[in-house]
Coordinates of C-alpha atoms in Angstrom, one line a residue:
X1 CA 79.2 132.2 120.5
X2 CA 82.6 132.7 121.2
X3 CA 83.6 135.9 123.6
X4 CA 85.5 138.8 121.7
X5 CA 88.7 137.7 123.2
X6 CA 88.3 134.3 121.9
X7 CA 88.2 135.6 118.3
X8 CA 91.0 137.8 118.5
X9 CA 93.1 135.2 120.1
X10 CA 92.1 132.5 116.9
X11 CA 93.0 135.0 114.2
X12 CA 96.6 135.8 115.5
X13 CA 96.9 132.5 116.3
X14 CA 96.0 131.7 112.3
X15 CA 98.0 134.5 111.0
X16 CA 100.9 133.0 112.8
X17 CA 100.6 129.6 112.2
X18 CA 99.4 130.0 108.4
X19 CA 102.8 132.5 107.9
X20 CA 101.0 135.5 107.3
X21 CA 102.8 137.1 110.8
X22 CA 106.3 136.0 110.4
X23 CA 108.7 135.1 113.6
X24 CA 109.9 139.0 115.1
X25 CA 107.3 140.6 113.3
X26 CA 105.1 143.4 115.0
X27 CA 101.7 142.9 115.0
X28 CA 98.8 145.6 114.9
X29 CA 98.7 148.1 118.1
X30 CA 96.1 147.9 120.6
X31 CA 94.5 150.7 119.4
X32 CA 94.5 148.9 116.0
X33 CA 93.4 146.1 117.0
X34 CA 90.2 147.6 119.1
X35 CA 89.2 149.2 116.1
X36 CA 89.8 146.2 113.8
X37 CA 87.5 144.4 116.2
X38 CA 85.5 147.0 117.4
X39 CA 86.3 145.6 120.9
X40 CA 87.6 147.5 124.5
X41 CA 91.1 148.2 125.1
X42 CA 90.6 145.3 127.9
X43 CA 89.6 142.8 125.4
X44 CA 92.9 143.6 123.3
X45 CA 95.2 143.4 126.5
X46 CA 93.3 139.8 127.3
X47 CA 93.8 138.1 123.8
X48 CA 97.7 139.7 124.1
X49 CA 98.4 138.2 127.5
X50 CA 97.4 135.1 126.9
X51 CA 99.3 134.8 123.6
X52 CA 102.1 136.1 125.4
X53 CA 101.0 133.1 128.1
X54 CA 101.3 130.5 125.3
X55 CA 104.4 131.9 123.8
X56 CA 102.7 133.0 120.5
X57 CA 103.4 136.9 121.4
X58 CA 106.5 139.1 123.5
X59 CA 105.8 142.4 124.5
X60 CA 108.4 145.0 124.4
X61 CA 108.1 148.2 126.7
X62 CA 107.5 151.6 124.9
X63 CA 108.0 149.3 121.5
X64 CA 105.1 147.3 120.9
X65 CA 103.9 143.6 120.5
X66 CA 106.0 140.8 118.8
X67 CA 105.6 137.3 117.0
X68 CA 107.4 135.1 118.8
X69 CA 108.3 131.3 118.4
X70 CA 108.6 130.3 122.1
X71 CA 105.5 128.3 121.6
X72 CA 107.0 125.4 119.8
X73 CA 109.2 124.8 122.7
X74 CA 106.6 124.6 124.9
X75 CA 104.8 122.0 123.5
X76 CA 106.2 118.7 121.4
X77 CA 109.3 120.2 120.3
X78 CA 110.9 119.5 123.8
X79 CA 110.1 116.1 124.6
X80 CA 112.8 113.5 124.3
X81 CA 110.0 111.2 122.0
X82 CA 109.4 112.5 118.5
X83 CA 105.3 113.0 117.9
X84 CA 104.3 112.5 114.3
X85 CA 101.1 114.1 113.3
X86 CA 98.6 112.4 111.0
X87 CA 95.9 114.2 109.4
X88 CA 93.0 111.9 107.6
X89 CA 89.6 112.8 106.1
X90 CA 88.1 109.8 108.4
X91 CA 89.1 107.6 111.1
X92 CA 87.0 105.2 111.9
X93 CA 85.3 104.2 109.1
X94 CA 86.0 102.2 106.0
X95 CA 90.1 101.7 104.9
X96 CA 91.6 103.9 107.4
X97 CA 91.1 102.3 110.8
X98 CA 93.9 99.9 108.8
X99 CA 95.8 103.2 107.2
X100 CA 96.5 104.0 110.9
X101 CA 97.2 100.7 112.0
X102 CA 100.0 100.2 109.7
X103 CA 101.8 104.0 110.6
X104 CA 101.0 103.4 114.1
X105 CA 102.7 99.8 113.9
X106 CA 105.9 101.8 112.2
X107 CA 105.9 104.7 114.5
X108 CA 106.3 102.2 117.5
X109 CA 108.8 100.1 116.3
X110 CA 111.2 103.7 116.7
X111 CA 109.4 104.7 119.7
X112 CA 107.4 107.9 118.1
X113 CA 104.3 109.4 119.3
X114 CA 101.4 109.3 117.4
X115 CA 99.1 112.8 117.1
X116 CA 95.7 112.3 115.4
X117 CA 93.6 114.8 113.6
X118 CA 90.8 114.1 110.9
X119 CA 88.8 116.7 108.8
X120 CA 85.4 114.7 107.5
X121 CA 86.4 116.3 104.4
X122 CA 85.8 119.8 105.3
X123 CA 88.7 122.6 104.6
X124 CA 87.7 124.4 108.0
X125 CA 88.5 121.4 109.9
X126 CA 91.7 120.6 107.9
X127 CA 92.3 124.4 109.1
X128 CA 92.1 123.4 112.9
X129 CA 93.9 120.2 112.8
X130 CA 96.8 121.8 110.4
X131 CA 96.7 124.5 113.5
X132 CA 96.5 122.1 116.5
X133 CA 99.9 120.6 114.4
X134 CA 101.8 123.2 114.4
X135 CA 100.9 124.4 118.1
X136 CA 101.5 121.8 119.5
X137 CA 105.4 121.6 117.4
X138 CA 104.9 118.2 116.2
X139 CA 108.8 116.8 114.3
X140 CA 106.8 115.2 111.0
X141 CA 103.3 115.0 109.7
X142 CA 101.4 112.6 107.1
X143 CA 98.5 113.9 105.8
X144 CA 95.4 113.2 103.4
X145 CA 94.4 115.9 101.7
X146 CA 90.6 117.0 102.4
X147 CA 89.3 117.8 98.9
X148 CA 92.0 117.3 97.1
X149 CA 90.6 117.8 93.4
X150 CA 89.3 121.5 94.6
X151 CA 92.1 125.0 95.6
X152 CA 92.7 124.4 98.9
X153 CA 92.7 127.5 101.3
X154 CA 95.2 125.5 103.4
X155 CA 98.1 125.5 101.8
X156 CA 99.6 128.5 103.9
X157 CA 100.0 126.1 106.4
X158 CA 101.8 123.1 104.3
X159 CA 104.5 126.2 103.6
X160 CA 104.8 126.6 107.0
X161 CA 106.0 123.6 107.9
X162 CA 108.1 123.6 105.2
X163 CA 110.0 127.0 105.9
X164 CA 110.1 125.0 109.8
X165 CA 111.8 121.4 107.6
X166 CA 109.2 119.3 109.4
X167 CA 108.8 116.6 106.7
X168 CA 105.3 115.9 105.9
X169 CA 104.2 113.2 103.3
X170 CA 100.6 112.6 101.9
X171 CA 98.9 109.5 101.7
X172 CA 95.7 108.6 99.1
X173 CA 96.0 111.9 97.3
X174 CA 97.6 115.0 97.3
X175 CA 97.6 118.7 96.2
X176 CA 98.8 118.8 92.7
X177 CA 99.9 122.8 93.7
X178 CA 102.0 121.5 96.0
X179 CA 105.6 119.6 95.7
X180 CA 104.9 117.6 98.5
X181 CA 106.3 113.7 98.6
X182 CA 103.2 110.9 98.7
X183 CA 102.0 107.2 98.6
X184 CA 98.9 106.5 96.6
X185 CA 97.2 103.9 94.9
X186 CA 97.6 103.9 90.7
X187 CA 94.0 104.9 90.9
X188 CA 93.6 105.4 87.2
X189 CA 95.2 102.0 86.7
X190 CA 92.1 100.8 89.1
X191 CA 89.5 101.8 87.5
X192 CA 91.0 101.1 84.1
X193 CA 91.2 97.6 85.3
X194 CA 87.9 97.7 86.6
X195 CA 87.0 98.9 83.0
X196 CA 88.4 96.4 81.1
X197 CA 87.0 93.6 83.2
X198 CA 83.2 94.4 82.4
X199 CA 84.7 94.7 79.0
X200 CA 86.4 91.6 78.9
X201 CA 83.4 90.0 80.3
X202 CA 81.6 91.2 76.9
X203 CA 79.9 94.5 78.7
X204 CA 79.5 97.6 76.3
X205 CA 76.9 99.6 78.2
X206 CA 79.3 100.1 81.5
X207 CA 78.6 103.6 83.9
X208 CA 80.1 105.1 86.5
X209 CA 79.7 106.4 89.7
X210 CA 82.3 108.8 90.7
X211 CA 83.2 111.5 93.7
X212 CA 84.6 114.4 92.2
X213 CA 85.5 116.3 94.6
X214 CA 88.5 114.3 95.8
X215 CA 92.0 113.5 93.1
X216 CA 90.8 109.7 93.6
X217 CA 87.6 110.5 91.7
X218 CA 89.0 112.5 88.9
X219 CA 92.3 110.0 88.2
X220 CA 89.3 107.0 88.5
X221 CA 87.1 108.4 86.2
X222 CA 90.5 109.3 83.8
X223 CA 90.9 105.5 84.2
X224 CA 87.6 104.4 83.0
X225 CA 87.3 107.2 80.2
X226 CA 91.0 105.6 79.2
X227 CA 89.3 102.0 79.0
X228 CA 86.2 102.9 77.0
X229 CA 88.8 104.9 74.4
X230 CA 91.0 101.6 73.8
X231 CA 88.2 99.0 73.5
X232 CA 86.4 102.2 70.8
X233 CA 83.2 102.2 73.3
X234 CA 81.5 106.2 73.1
X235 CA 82.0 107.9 76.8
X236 CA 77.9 108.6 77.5
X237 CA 77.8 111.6 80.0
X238 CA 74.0 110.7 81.4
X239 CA 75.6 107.1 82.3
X240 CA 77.8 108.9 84.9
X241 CA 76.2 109.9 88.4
X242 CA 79.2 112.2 90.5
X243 CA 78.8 113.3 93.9
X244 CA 81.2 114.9 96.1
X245 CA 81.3 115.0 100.1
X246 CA 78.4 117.5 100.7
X247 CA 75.6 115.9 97.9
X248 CA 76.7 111.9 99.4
X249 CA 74.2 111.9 101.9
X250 CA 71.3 112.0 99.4
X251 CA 73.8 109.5 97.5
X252 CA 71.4 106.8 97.8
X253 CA 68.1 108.3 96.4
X254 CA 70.5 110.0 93.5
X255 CA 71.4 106.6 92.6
X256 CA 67.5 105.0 92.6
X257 CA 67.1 107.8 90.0
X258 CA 70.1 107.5 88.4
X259 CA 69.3 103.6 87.8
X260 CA 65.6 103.6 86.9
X261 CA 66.8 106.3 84.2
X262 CA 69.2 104.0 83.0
X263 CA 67.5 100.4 83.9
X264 CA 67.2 99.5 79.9
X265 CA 70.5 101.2 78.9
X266 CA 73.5 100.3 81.2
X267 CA 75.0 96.3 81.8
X268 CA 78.0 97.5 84.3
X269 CA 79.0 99.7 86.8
X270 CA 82.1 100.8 87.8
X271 CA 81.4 102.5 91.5
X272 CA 84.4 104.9 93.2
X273 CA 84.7 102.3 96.0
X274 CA 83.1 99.6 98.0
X275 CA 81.2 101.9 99.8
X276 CA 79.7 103.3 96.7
X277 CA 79.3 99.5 95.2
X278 CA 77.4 98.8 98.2
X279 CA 74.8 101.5 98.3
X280 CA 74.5 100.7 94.3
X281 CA 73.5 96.8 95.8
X282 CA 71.1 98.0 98.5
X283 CA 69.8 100.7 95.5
X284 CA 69.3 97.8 93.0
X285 CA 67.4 95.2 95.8
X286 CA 64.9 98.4 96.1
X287 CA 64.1 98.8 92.4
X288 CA 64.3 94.9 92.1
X289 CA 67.4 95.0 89.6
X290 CA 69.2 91.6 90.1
X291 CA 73.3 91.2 90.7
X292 CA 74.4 90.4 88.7
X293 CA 71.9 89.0 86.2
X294 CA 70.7 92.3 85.2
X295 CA 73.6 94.9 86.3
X296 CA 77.2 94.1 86.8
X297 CA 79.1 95.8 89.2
X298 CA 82.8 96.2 90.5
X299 CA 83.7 98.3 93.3
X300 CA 87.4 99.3 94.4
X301 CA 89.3 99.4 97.5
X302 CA 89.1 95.9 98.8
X303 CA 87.7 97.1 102.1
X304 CA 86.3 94.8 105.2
X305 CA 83.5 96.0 104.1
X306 CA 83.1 94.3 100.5
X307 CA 84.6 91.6 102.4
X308 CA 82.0 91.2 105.5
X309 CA 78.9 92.1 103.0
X310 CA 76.5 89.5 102.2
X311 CA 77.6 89.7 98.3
X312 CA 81.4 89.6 98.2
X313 CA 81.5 92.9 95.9
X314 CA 83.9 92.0 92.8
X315 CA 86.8 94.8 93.8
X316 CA 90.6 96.2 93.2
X317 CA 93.3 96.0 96.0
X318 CA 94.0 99.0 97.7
X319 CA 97.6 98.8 100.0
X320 CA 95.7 100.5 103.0
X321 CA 98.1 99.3 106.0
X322 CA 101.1 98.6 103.7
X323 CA 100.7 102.6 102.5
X324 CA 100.6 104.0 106.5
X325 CA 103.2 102.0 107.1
X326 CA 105.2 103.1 104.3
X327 CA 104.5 106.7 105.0
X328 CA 105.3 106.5 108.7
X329 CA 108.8 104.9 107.7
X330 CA 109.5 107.9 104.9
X331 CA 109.1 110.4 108.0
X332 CA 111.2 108.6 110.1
X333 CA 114.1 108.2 107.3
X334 CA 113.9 111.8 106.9
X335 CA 114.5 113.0 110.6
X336 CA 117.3 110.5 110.6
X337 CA 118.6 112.8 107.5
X338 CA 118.4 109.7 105.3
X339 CA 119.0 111.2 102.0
X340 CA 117.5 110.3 98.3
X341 CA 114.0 108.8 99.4
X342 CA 111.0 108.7 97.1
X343 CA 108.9 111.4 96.2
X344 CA 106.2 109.6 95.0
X345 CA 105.2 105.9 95.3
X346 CA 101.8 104.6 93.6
X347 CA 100.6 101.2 94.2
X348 CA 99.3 98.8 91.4
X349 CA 95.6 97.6 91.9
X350 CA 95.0 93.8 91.7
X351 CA 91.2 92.8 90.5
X352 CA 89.4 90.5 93.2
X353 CA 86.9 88.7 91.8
X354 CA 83.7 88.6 93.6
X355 CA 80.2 87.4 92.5
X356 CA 78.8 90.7 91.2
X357 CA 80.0 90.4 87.6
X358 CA 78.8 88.4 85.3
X359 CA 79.5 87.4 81.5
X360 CA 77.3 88.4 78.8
X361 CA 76.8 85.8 76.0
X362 CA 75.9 87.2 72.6
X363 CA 73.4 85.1 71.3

């Protein structure tokens, strides 16, 4: 449990980072404050001093206790090398080891700093690492949203670095609430073509697995929906299985459900990623559903993990080190004061074909 201290200290700290306490503004009195946090007078004084210590806070005599600003100086802002922040859901696991390679790459060929955050996916820690940002004073950020088809409680902080012009750019996704520049994959154009390959291949009874709780999931289910209209196939809502970040653990034994339910009624599916295409194949070996004789199945993403798998997982392209890179070099244009740059840039998908599709013949 955190001492009393400790908590006041984290909530000024948020109110100032997030905007709520603007630069010069007073904050609460002491007296205030103890009974806000039905804490001693001592306590109070400890959390002020060392906000004061950090250059959060500036005490006036016979006045009272102000925001202050001095805080950026003391960190990041006053180092000859410029420090980029990156924010990502993940870091070491599936596409973005390479995301970070290729902004890495870019950041030192200008001789930037590099400031890592991630957020598993979880608003709180998005909260911290948005925080840790703008403590530390950090000259750009690129960021991928955590959650980005739900409100996010965040977005105090995004406007905060904006009122501060420290460029920030997403990458994957984005907060459609936000004007915010990004690079993303077309990922309704993925899973259309993902789509229109099963249906191509002469599939009619095509699912899909999809996370909905991220903008990826809702434009790749758009994608597939957009398919099915064109080739005049009905949209079946039990031959869809969603899942967001906090039901995927119990992904796997949703999905052995999900499949004996649909065993005589589905030919295809089209799975949110690699990942998801994969657990589908280790699913399918349980129940003793054959790929692709008796299910089809595309993934997307192109990870190293379709690649290194022991059933190269039929897949869409996904720019990955090309994007970081991209994203790092739209920061640096912009602290340059490079004018007209993009505001968005969305990558087209290119199918790789694997061996988990398979044509259907009609007799």
């Amino acid at each position: 449990m955190k001492p009393k201290y400790q908590v006041i200290i984290d909530d000024i700290k948020s109110n100032i980072l997030s905007g709520t306490y603007s630069v010069g503004e007073q904050i609460p009195t002491e007296s205030a404050l103890q009974d806000s946090y039905n804490v001693s007078r001592q306590t109070v004084r400890k959390a002020i001093l060392e906000l004061s210590n950090e250059g959060f806070l500036r005490s006036e005599k016979g006045s009272g206790t102000y925001v202050s600003n001095l805080y950026r100086s003391r960190t990041g802002g006053n180092t000859m090398k410029k420090t980029i922040g990156v924010i990502t859901t993940y870091i070491s696991d599936y596409i973005f080891p390479s995301i970070i390679r290729g902004i890495e790459g870019r950041l030192n060929e200008d001789n930037y700093s590099l400031l890592l955050a991630s957020t598993n996916n979880d608003v709180e820690q998005e909260k911290k690492a948005l925080e840790m940002m703008l403590s530390y004073g950090v000259d750009g950020l690129i960021v991928e949203p955590t959650k980005s088809n739900l409100y996010n409680p965040n977005i105090a902080y995004y406007l905060s670095f904006k009122e501060q012009d420290v460029p920030f750019t997403m990458i994957n996704a984005f907060y459609e609430e936000l004007e915010v520049p990004f690079f993303c994959l077309d990922d309704v154009q993925s899973s259309y073509l993902a789509t229109r390959e099963l249906i191509a291949k002469g599939h009619s009874q095509i699912g899909i697995i999809a996370k909905m709780d991220d903008l990826q999931g809702k434009y790749r289910m758009k994608g597939y929906i957009k398919a099915l209209g064109e080739a005049k196939l009905r949209f079946h809502p039990d031959q869809v299985l969603s899942f967001d970040t906090a039901s995927k653990p119990d992904l796997s034994t949703n999905l052995e459900v999900f499949l004996e339910e649909n065993r005589d009624a589905l030919t295809s599916l089209v799975c949110y990623n690699d990942e998801v295409g994969l657990e589908v194949v280790h699913a399918c070996r349980k129940l003793g559903i054959s790929i692709p004789d008796e299910l089809s199945i595309i993934g997307q993403d192109n990870s190293y993990i379709a690649k290194n798998a022991n059933i190269k997982l039929t897949t869409l392209t996904h720019p990955q080190e090309q994007m970081g890179r991209d994203a790092a070099d739209w920061v640096i244009k912009k602290l340059q004061g490079k004018k007209d740059l993009p505001t968005n840039t969305y990558y087209q998908p290119v199918l790789v074909e694997g061996e988990t599709v398979k044509e259907i013949v009609l007799e």
